[in-house]
PDB file of C-alpha atoms in Angstrom:
ATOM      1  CA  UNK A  11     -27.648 -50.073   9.795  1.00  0.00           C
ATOM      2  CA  UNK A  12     -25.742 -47.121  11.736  1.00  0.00           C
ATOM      3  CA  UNK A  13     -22.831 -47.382  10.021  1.00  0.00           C
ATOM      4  CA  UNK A  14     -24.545 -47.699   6.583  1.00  0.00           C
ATOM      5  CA  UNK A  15     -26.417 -44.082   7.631  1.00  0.00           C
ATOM      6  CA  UNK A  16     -23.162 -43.023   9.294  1.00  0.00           C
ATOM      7  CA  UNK A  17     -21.242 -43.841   6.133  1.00  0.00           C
ATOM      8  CA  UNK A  18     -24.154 -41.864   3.541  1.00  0.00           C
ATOM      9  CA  UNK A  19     -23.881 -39.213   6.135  1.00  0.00           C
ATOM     10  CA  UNK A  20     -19.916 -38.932   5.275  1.00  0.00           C
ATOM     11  CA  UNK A  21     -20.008 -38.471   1.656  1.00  0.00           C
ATOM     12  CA  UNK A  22     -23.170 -36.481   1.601  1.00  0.00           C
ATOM     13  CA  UNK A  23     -20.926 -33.548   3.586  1.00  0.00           C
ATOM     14  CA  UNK A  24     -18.123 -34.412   1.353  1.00  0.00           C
ATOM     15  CA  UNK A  25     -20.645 -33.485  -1.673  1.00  0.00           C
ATOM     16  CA  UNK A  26     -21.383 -30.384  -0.202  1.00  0.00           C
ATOM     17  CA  UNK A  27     -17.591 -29.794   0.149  1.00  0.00           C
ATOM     18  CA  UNK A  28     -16.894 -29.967  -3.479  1.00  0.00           C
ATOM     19  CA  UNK A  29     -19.705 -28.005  -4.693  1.00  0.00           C
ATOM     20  CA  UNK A  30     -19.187 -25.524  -1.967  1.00  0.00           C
ATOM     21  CA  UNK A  31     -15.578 -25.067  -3.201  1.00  0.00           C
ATOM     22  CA  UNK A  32     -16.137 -25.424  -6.623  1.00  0.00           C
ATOM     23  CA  UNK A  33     -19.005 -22.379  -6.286  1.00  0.00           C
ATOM     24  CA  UNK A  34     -16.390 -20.508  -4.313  1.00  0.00           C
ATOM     25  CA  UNK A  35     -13.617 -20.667  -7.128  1.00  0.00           C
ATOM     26  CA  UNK A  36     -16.087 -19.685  -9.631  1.00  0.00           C
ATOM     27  CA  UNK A  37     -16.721 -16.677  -7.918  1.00  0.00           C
ATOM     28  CA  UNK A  38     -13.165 -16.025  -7.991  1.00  0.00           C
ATOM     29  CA  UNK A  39     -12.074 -13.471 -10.765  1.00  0.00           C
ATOM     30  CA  UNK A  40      -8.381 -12.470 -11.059  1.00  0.00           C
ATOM     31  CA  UNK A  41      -6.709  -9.804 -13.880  1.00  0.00           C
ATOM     32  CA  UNK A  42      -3.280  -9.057 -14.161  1.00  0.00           C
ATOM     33  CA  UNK A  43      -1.711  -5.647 -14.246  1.00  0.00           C
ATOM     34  CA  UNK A  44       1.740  -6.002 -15.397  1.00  0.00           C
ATOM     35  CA  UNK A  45       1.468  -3.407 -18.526  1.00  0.00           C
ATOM     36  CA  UNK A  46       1.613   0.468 -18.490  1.00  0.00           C
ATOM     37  CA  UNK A  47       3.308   1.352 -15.619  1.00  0.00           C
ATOM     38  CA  UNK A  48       5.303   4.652 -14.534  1.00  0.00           C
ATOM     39  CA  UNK A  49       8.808   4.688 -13.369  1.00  0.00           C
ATOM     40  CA  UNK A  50      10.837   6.656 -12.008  1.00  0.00           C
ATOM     41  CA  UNK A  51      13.675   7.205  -9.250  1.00  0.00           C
ATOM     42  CA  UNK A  52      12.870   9.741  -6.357  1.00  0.00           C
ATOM     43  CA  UNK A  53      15.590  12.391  -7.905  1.00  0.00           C
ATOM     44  CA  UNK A  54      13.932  12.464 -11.230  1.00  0.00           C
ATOM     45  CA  UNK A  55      10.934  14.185 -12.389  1.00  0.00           C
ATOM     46  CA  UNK A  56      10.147  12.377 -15.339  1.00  0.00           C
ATOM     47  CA  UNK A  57       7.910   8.903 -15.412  1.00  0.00           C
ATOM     48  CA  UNK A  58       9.206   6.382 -17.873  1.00  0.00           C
ATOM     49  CA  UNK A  59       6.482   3.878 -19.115  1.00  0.00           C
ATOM     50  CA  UNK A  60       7.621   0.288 -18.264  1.00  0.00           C
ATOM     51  CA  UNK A  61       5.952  -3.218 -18.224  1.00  0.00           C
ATOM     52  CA  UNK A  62       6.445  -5.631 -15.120  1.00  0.00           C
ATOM     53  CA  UNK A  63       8.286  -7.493 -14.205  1.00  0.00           C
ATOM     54  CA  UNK A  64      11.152  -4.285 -14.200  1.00  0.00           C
ATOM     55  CA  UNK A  65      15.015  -3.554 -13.213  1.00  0.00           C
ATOM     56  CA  UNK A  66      15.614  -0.282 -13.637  1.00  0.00           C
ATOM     57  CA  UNK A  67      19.118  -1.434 -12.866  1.00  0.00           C
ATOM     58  CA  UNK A  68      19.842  -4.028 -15.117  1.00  0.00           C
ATOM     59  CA  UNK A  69      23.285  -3.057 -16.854  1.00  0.00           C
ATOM     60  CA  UNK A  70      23.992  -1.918 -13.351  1.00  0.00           C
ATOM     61  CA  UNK A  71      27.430  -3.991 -12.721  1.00  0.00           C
ATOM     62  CA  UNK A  72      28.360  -2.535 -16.019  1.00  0.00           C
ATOM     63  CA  UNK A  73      29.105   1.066 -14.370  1.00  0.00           C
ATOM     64  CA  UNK A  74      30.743   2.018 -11.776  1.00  0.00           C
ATOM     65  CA  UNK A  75      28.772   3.803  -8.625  1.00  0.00           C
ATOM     66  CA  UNK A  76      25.411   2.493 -10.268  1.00  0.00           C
ATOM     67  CA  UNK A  77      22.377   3.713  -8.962  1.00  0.00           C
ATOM     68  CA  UNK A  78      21.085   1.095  -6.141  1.00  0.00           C
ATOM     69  CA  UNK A  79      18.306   2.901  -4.291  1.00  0.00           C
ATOM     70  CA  UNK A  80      14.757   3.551  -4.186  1.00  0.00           C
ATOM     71  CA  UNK A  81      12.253   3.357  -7.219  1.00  0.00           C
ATOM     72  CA  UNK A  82       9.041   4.316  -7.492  1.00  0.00           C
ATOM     73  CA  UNK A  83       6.429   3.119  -9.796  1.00  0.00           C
ATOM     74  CA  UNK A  84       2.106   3.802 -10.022  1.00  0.00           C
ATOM     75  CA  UNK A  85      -0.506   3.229 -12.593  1.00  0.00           C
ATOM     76  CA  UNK A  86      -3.952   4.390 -12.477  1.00  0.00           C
ATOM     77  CA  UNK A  87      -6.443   0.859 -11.969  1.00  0.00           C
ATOM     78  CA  UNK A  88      -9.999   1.364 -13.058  1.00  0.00           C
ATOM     79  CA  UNK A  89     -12.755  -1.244 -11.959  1.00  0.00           C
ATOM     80  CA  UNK A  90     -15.529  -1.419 -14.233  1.00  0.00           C
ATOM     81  CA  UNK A  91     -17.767  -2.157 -11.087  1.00  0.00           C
ATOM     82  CA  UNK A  92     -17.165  -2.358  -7.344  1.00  0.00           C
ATOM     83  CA  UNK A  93     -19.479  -5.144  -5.947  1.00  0.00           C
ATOM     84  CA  UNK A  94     -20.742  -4.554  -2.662  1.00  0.00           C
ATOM     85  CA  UNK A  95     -19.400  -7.099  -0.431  1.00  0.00           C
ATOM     86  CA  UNK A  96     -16.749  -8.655  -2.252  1.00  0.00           C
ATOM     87  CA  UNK A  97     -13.139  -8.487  -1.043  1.00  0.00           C
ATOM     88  CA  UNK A  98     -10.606  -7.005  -3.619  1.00  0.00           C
ATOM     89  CA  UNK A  99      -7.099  -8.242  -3.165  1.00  0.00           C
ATOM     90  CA  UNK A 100      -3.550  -6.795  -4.840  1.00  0.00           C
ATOM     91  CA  UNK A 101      -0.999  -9.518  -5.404  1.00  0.00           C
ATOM     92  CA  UNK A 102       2.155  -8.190  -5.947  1.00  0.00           C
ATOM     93  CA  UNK A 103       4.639 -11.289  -7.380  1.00  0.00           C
ATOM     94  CA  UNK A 104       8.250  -9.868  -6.402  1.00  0.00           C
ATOM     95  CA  UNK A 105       9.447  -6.563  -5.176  1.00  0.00           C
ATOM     96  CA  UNK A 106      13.542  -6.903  -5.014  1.00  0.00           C
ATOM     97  CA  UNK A 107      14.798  -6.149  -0.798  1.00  0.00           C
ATOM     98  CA  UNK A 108      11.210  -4.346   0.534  1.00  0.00           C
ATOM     99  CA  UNK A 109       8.045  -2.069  -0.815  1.00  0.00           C
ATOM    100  CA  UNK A 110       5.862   0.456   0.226  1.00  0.00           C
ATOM    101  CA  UNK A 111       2.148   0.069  -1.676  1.00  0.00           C
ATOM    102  CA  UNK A 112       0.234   2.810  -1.767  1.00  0.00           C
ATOM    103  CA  UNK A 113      -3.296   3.065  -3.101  1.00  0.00           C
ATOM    104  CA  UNK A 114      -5.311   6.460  -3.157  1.00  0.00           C
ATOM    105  CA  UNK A 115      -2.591   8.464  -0.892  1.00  0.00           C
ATOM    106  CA  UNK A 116      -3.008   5.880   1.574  1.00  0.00           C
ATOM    107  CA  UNK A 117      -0.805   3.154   2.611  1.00  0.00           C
ATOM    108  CA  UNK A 118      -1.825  -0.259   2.671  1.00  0.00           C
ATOM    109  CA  UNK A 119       1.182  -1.945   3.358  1.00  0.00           C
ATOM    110  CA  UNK A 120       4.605  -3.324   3.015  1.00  0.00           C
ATOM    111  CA  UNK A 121       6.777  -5.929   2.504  1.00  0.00           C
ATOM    112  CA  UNK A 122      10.417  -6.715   3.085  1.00  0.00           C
ATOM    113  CA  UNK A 123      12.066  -9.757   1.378  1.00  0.00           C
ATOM    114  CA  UNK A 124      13.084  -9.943  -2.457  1.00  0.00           C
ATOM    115  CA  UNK A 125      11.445 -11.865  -4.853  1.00  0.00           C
ATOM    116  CA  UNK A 126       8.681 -13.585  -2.847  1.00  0.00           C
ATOM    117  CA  UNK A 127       5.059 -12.886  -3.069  1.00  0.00           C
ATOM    118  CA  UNK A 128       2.788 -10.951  -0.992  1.00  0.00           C
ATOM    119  CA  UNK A 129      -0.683  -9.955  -0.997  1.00  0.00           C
ATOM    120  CA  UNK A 130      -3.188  -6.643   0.259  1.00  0.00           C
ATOM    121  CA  UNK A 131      -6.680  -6.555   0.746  1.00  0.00           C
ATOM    122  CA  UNK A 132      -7.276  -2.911  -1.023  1.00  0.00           C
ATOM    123  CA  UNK A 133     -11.175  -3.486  -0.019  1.00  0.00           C
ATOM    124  CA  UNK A 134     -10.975  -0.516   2.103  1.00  0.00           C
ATOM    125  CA  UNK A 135      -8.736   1.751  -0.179  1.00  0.00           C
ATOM    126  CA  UNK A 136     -11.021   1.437  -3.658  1.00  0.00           C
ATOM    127  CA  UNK A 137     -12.636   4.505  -3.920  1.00  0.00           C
ATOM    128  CA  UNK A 138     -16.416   4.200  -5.422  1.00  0.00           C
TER     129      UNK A 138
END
């Protein structure tokens, strides 16, 4: 008889598991933010509009002494609601070599490594 109420025990908590998780995806909401960006490179003044993913160096081996250093890029994010006590994340896919993210004149972090994905918790950077 134990092990028959050891046994209902088991999958009772592994019930609970799903549905926990399952509840926990749901509340899960993610948007992507690939279009209507600004670019530019540190010794220009003007911001080109560009969709990610973005090389602003792709006919690069083309010309000689191509440009191969920094670029900088923003866009203005808008949430229609900032939920009290919910965690807000920025993935960021690929940045080629390293980054520098900024959010509100603030840096939240960096990165160094091309083309492997790495994530910020902007919780404490969203201005309400």
């Amino acid at each position: 008889m134990k092990l028959h109420e050891a046994l209902r025990q088991k999958w009772i908590l592994a019930a609970i598991a799903v549905m926990s998780a399952s509840t926990l995806q749901a509340q899960r909401e993610m948007k992507t933010i690939n279009d209507s960006w600004e670019f530019r490179k540190p010794t220009e003044t003007e911001w080109k509009m560009v969709n990610l993913p973005h090389t602003y160096n792709l006919d690069a081996y083309q010309q000689p002494n191509y440009y191969q250093g920094k670029g900088i890029y923003r866009r203005t994010l808008t949430l229609p609601e900032v939920i009290p006590h919910r965690r807000y994340y920025l993935k960021i896919d690929a940045a080629s070599k390293a980054a520098e993210v900024r959010m509100n004149g603030k840096e939240i972090g960096s990165h160094a490594g091309g083309y492997t994905a790495f994530i910020f918790d902007i919780t404490p950077y969203i201005q309400k």
